[in-house]
mmCIF file of C-alpha atoms in Angstrom:
data_model
loop_
_atom_site.group_PDB
_atom_site.id
_atom_site.type_symbol
_atom_site.label_atom_id
_atom_site.label_comp_id
_atom_site.label_asym_id
_atom_site.label_seq_id
_atom_site.Cartn_x
_atom_site.Cartn_y
_atom_site.Cartn_z
ATOM 1 C CA MET A 1 -0.167 0.130 -0.170
ATOM 2 C CA LEU A 2 2.874 2.308 -0.500
ATOM 3 C CA ALA A 3 1.501 3.548 -3.188
ATOM 4 C CA TRP A 4 -1.505 5.284 -1.435
ATOM 5 C CA TYR A 5 0.877 7.464 0.756
ATOM 6 C CA GLY A 6 3.389 8.230 -2.417
ATOM 7 C CA HIS A 7 0.463 9.258 -4.846
ATOM 8 C CA GLY A 8 -0.269 11.941 -1.195
ATOM 9 C CA TYR A 9 -3.880 10.221 -0.715
ATOM 10 C CA ALA A 10 -3.219 9.533 3.004
ATOM 11 C CA ARG A 11 -2.763 13.509 3.271
ATOM 12 C CA LYS A 12 -5.772 14.605 0.737
ATOM 13 C CA PHE A 13 -8.303 11.827 2.245
ATOM 14 C CA GLN A 14 -7.071 11.991 5.773
ATOM 15 C CA ALA A 15 -6.716 8.032 5.043
ATOM 16 C CA GLU A 16 -4.683 5.740 6.975
ATOM 17 C CA VAL A 17 -4.605 2.235 5.112
ATOM 18 C CA VAL A 18 -4.167 -1.059 7.346
ATOM 19 C CA ASN A 19 -3.382 -3.881 5.728
ATOM 20 C CA TYR A 20 -2.061 -7.937 5.678
ATOM 21 C CA ALA A 21 -1.465 -9.570 2.675
ATOM 22 C CA ASP A 22 -4.260 -8.397 0.332
ATOM 23 C CA ASP A 23 -6.383 -7.625 2.377
ATOM 24 C CA PHE A 24 -6.580 -4.208 3.656
ATOM 25 C CA VAL A 25 -9.045 -1.435 5.721
ATOM 26 C CA ILE A 26 -9.010 2.282 4.761
ATOM 27 C CA LEU A 27 -9.584 4.510 8.370
ATOM 28 C CA CYS A 28 -10.607 7.947 7.543
ATOM 29 C CA PRO A 29 -13.085 10.844 8.552
ATOM 30 C CA GLU A 30 -16.289 10.461 8.047
ATOM 31 C CA GLY A 31 -17.519 12.567 4.973
ATOM 32 C CA ASN A 32 -14.456 11.289 2.638
ATOM 33 C CA GLY A 33 -15.107 7.177 2.967
ATOM 34 C CA ALA A 34 -16.867 7.381 -0.365
ATOM 35 C CA ALA A 35 -14.075 9.684 -2.213
ATOM 36 C CA ALA A 36 -11.184 7.505 -0.575
ATOM 37 C CA MET A 37 -12.899 4.244 -2.079
ATOM 38 C CA GLU A 38 -12.847 5.546 -5.524
ATOM 39 C CA ALA A 39 -9.087 6.422 -5.403
ATOM 40 C CA MET A 40 -8.605 2.804 -3.906
ATOM 41 C CA ARG A 41 -10.438 1.205 -7.068
ATOM 42 C CA GLY A 42 -8.315 3.478 -9.160
ATOM 43 C CA LEU A 43 -4.678 3.048 -7.781
ATOM 44 C CA MET A 44 -5.533 -1.044 -7.820
ATOM 45 C CA THR A 45 -6.831 -0.653 -11.788
ATOM 46 C CA LYS A 46 -3.570 1.174 -12.352
ATOM 47 C CA LEU A 47 -1.487 -1.555 -10.881
ATOM 48 C CA GLY A 48 -3.255 -4.327 -12.499
ATOM 49 C CA LEU A 49 -5.161 -5.502 -9.799
ATOM 50 C CA THR A 50 -8.805 -5.798 -9.177
ATOM 51 C CA VAL A 51 -10.733 -4.947 -5.629
ATOM 52 C CA ASN A 52 -13.044 -7.918 -4.632
ATOM 53 C CA GLU A 53 -16.373 -6.065 -4.623
ATOM 54 C CA LYS A 54 -17.696 -8.575 -2.328
ATOM 55 C CA LYS A 55 -16.387 -7.883 0.346
ATOM 56 C CA THR A 56 -15.906 -4.452 -0.138
ATOM 57 C CA ARG A 57 -18.115 -1.732 1.657
ATOM 58 C CA LEU A 58 -18.418 1.648 3.578
ATOM 59 C CA VAL A 59 -18.918 1.666 7.471
ATOM 60 C CA LYS A 60 -19.799 4.425 9.665
ATOM 61 C CA LEU A 61 -18.046 3.845 12.844
ATOM 62 C CA PRO A 62 -19.379 3.267 15.650
ATOM 63 C CA ASP A 63 -23.137 2.688 14.171
ATOM 64 C CA GLU A 64 -22.005 -0.197 12.360
ATOM 65 C CA THR A 65 -18.775 -2.885 12.556
ATOM 66 C CA PHE A 66 -16.930 -4.881 10.090
ATOM 67 C CA ASP A 67 -14.934 -7.797 9.643
ATOM 68 C CA PHE A 68 -10.834 -7.741 9.208
ATOM 69 C CA LEU A 69 -8.665 -10.759 9.761
ATOM 70 C CA GLY A 70 -11.122 -13.050 11.548
ATOM 71 C CA TYR A 71 -12.393 -10.028 13.636
ATOM 72 C CA THR A 72 -15.335 -7.959 13.965
ATOM 73 C CA VAL A 73 -14.154 -4.576 15.161
ATOM 74 C CA GLY A 74 -16.239 -2.224 16.372
ATOM 75 C CA ARG A 75 -17.582 -0.640 19.268
ATOM 76 C CA PHE A 76 -18.152 -3.101 22.690
ATOM 77 C CA TYR A 77 -19.713 -2.307 25.842
ATOM 78 C CA GLY A 78 -17.559 -3.441 29.074
ATOM 79 C CA ARG A 79 -19.027 -5.273 32.575
ATOM 80 C CA SER A 80 -19.688 -1.599 33.842
ATOM 81 C CA GLY A 81 -21.848 -0.619 30.407
ATOM 82 C CA ARG A 82 -19.124 1.791 29.352
ATOM 83 C CA PRO A 83 -18.446 1.770 25.489
ATOM 84 C CA TYR A 84 -15.295 1.042 24.004
ATOM 85 C CA TRP A 85 -13.510 0.443 20.747
ATOM 86 C CA GLY A 86 -12.066 -3.314 20.370
ATOM 87 C CA THR A 87 -12.190 -6.665 18.351
ATOM 88 C CA CYS A 88 -13.839 -10.069 19.070
ATOM 89 C CA PRO A 89 -13.594 -13.083 17.429
ATOM 90 C CA SER A 90 -15.954 -13.017 14.166
ATOM 91 C CA ARG A 91 -19.317 -14.740 13.886
ATOM 92 C CA LYS A 92 -17.345 -16.495 10.436
ATOM 93 C CA ALA A 93 -14.181 -17.228 12.270
ATOM 94 C CA ILE A 94 -16.869 -18.885 15.045
ATOM 95 C CA LYS A 95 -18.725 -21.206 12.654
ATOM 96 C CA ARG A 96 -15.437 -22.358 10.687
ATOM 97 C CA LEU A 97 -14.113 -23.476 13.920
ATOM 98 C CA ILE A 98 -17.398 -24.927 14.886
ATOM 99 C CA GLY A 99 -17.427 -27.150 11.600
ATOM 100 C CA GLU A 100 -14.175 -28.162 12.316
ATOM 101 C CA ILE A 101 -14.924 -29.345 15.462
ATOM 102 C CA HIS A 102 -18.083 -31.373 14.500
ATOM 103 C CA ASP A 103 -15.971 -32.903 10.502
ATOM 104 C CA ALA A 104 -13.271 -34.077 13.419
ATOM 105 C CA THR A 105 -16.058 -36.056 15.180
ATOM 106 C CA THR A 106 -18.436 -37.594 13.020
ATOM 107 C CA SER A 107 -18.611 -41.202 12.965
ATOM 108 C CA ARG A 108 -16.247 -41.363 10.014
ATOM 109 C CA TRP A 109 -13.408 -41.596 12.524
ATOM 110 C CA ASN A 110 -15.257 -44.378 14.400
ATOM 111 C CA ALA A 111 -12.460 -46.539 13.689
ATOM 112 C CA LEU A 112 -9.388 -44.340 14.799
ATOM 113 C CA ASP A 113 -8.949 -44.683 18.929
ATOM 114 C CA VAL A 114 -9.984 -41.914 21.322
ATOM 115 C CA GLN A 115 -6.565 -40.289 21.878
ATOM 116 C CA SER A 116 -5.992 -39.651 18.136
ATOM 117 C CA ARG A 117 -9.131 -37.965 17.998
ATOM 118 C CA VAL A 118 -8.122 -35.421 21.187
ATOM 119 C CA ASP A 119 -4.305 -35.534 19.450
ATOM 120 C CA HIS A 120 -6.688 -33.849 16.370
ATOM 121 C CA LEU A 121 -8.645 -31.299 18.105
ATOM 122 C CA ASN A 122 -5.786 -30.369 21.166
ATOM 123 C CA PRO A 123 -4.277 -28.663 18.392
ATOM 124 C CA ILE A 124 -6.604 -26.984 16.203
ATOM 125 C CA LEU A 125 -8.662 -25.466 20.193
ATOM 126 C CA ARG A 126 -4.694 -23.995 20.823
ATOM 127 C CA GLY A 127 -4.052 -22.707 17.393
ATOM 128 C CA TRP A 128 -7.367 -20.689 17.166
ATOM 129 C CA ALA A 129 -6.918 -19.444 21.045
ATOM 130 C CA GLY A 130 -3.342 -18.427 20.270
ATOM 131 C CA TYR A 131 -5.033 -16.005 17.574
ATOM 132 C CA PHE A 132 -8.095 -15.372 18.638
ATOM 133 C CA SER A 133 -6.942 -13.913 22.112
ATOM 134 C CA GLN A 134 -7.600 -10.004 21.624
ATOM 135 C CA GLY A 135 -10.843 -8.285 22.970
ATOM 136 C CA PRO A 136 -13.827 -10.429 25.013
ATOM 137 C CA VAL A 137 -13.216 -14.016 24.986
ATOM 138 C CA GLY A 138 -14.396 -15.602 27.501
ATOM 139 C CA ARG A 139 -18.332 -15.906 26.363
ATOM 140 C CA THR A 140 -16.873 -17.220 22.830
ATOM 141 C CA TYR A 141 -14.264 -19.953 24.729
ATOM 142 C CA ARG A 142 -17.169 -20.994 27.219
ATOM 143 C CA LEU A 143 -19.017 -22.000 24.108
ATOM 144 C CA ILE A 144 -16.412 -23.819 22.232
ATOM 145 C CA ASP A 145 -15.381 -25.502 25.478
ATOM 146 C CA ALA A 146 -19.281 -26.571 26.074
ATOM 147 C CA TYR A 147 -19.897 -27.852 21.456
ATOM 148 C CA VAL A 148 -15.864 -29.519 21.741
ATOM 149 C CA ALA A 149 -17.183 -31.277 25.551
ATOM 150 C CA ARG A 150 -20.709 -32.240 23.942
ATOM 151 C CA ARG A 151 -19.064 -33.407 20.108
ATOM 152 C CA LEU A 152 -16.269 -35.823 21.949
ATOM 153 C CA ARG A 153 -19.212 -37.357 23.973
ATOM 154 C CA ILE A 154 -21.229 -37.943 21.325
ATOM 155 C CA TRP A 155 -18.451 -39.811 19.125
ATOM 156 C CA LEU A 156 -17.351 -41.347 22.513
ATOM 157 C CA MET A 157 -20.849 -42.971 22.374
ATOM 158 C CA ARG A 158 -21.142 -43.400 18.803
ATOM 159 C CA LYS A 159 -17.633 -45.104 18.343
ATOM 160 C CA ARG A 160 -19.119 -47.625 20.961
ATOM 161 C CA GLY A 161 -22.575 -48.118 19.111
ATOM 162 C CA LYS A 162 -24.515 -46.822 21.573
ATOM 163 C CA ARG A 163 -27.045 -43.172 21.439
ATOM 164 C CA GLY A 164 -27.510 -40.542 23.684
ATOM 165 C CA THR A 165 -25.428 -37.709 24.473
ATOM 166 C CA GLY A 166 -22.797 -39.317 26.879
ATOM 167 C CA TYR A 167 -22.754 -37.168 29.800
ATOM 168 C CA ARG A 168 -23.517 -39.635 32.345
ATOM 169 C CA GLN A 169 -20.688 -41.481 30.974
ATOM 170 C CA TYR A 170 -18.250 -39.137 30.103
ATOM 171 C CA SER A 171 -17.500 -36.382 32.676
ATOM 172 C CA ASN A 172 -15.697 -33.238 32.318
ATOM 173 C CA GLN A 173 -13.215 -34.284 34.353
ATOM 174 C CA TYR A 174 -12.966 -37.443 32.530
ATOM 175 C CA LEU A 175 -12.951 -35.489 28.853
ATOM 176 C CA HIS A 176 -9.838 -32.966 30.204
ATOM 177 C CA GLU A 177 -7.779 -34.701 32.856
ATOM 178 C CA GLN A 178 -7.987 -38.308 31.928
ATOM 179 C CA LEU A 179 -7.787 -37.741 28.065
ATOM 180 C CA GLY A 180 -6.487 -34.539 27.890
ATOM 181 C CA LEU A 181 -8.677 -32.428 25.778
ATOM 182 C CA ILE A 182 -7.585 -28.898 26.968
ATOM 183 C CA ARG A 183 -9.996 -26.141 27.625
ATOM 184 C CA LEU A 184 -9.921 -23.095 26.022
ATOM 185 C CA LEU A 185 -10.833 -20.830 29.142
ATOM 186 C CA PRO A 186 -8.748 -22.585 31.817
ATOM 187 C CA THR A 187 -8.013 -20.731 35.393
ATOM 188 C CA THR A 188 -7.573 -16.826 34.975
ATOM 189 C CA PHE A 189 -3.584 -17.136 35.745
ATOM 190 C CA ASP A 190 -3.344 -19.499 32.668
ATOM 191 C CA ARG A 191 -4.574 -16.720 30.143
ATOM 192 C CA SER A 192 -2.620 -13.783 28.705
ATOM 193 C CA ASN A 193 -4.091 -11.783 26.534
ATOM 194 C CA ALA A 194 -7.505 -13.195 26.619
ATOM 195 C CA LYS A 195 -10.269 -10.986 28.657
ATOM 196 C CA VAL A 196 -13.342 -12.530 29.772
#
């Protein structure tokens, strides 16, 4: 995005570009957004690149939010009800993780041993939580912890040829302490940047 600054667009529109690889966001004062977006389209055309129109939109903060690199960016509210600018994992990112967990605990894996499923799930969960550790993540972590435990219980039951949810047969203690399934939301001192 050096061209944005080199051609003077940053100064003209008071607009900063935040980018990662080919994804970017233009931040500018109210009233400058439409012109900045058109300038960026023109610049991209000159560079022989195309703008993904499906992912491109004009957002007015704080009234709206937008997703960038798996995070939703916008206005959030603290425990006291005070508003603040921040991020949280996007719905799309959460849905993608839940899909991965679901796929890893379907009956197609029934022939595999239990430890292989836990060993498959743990790096997925660790990696996701390592990336999505900024902002208010406590509620999301709890949801994912509950979902992965539920899916693993059901998988364990189906593996044995049984029906049911497995809550009586497989306690949280069994899943986490004996099988070694990690929790995204352990005790407070185990978290670094994560905010609950």
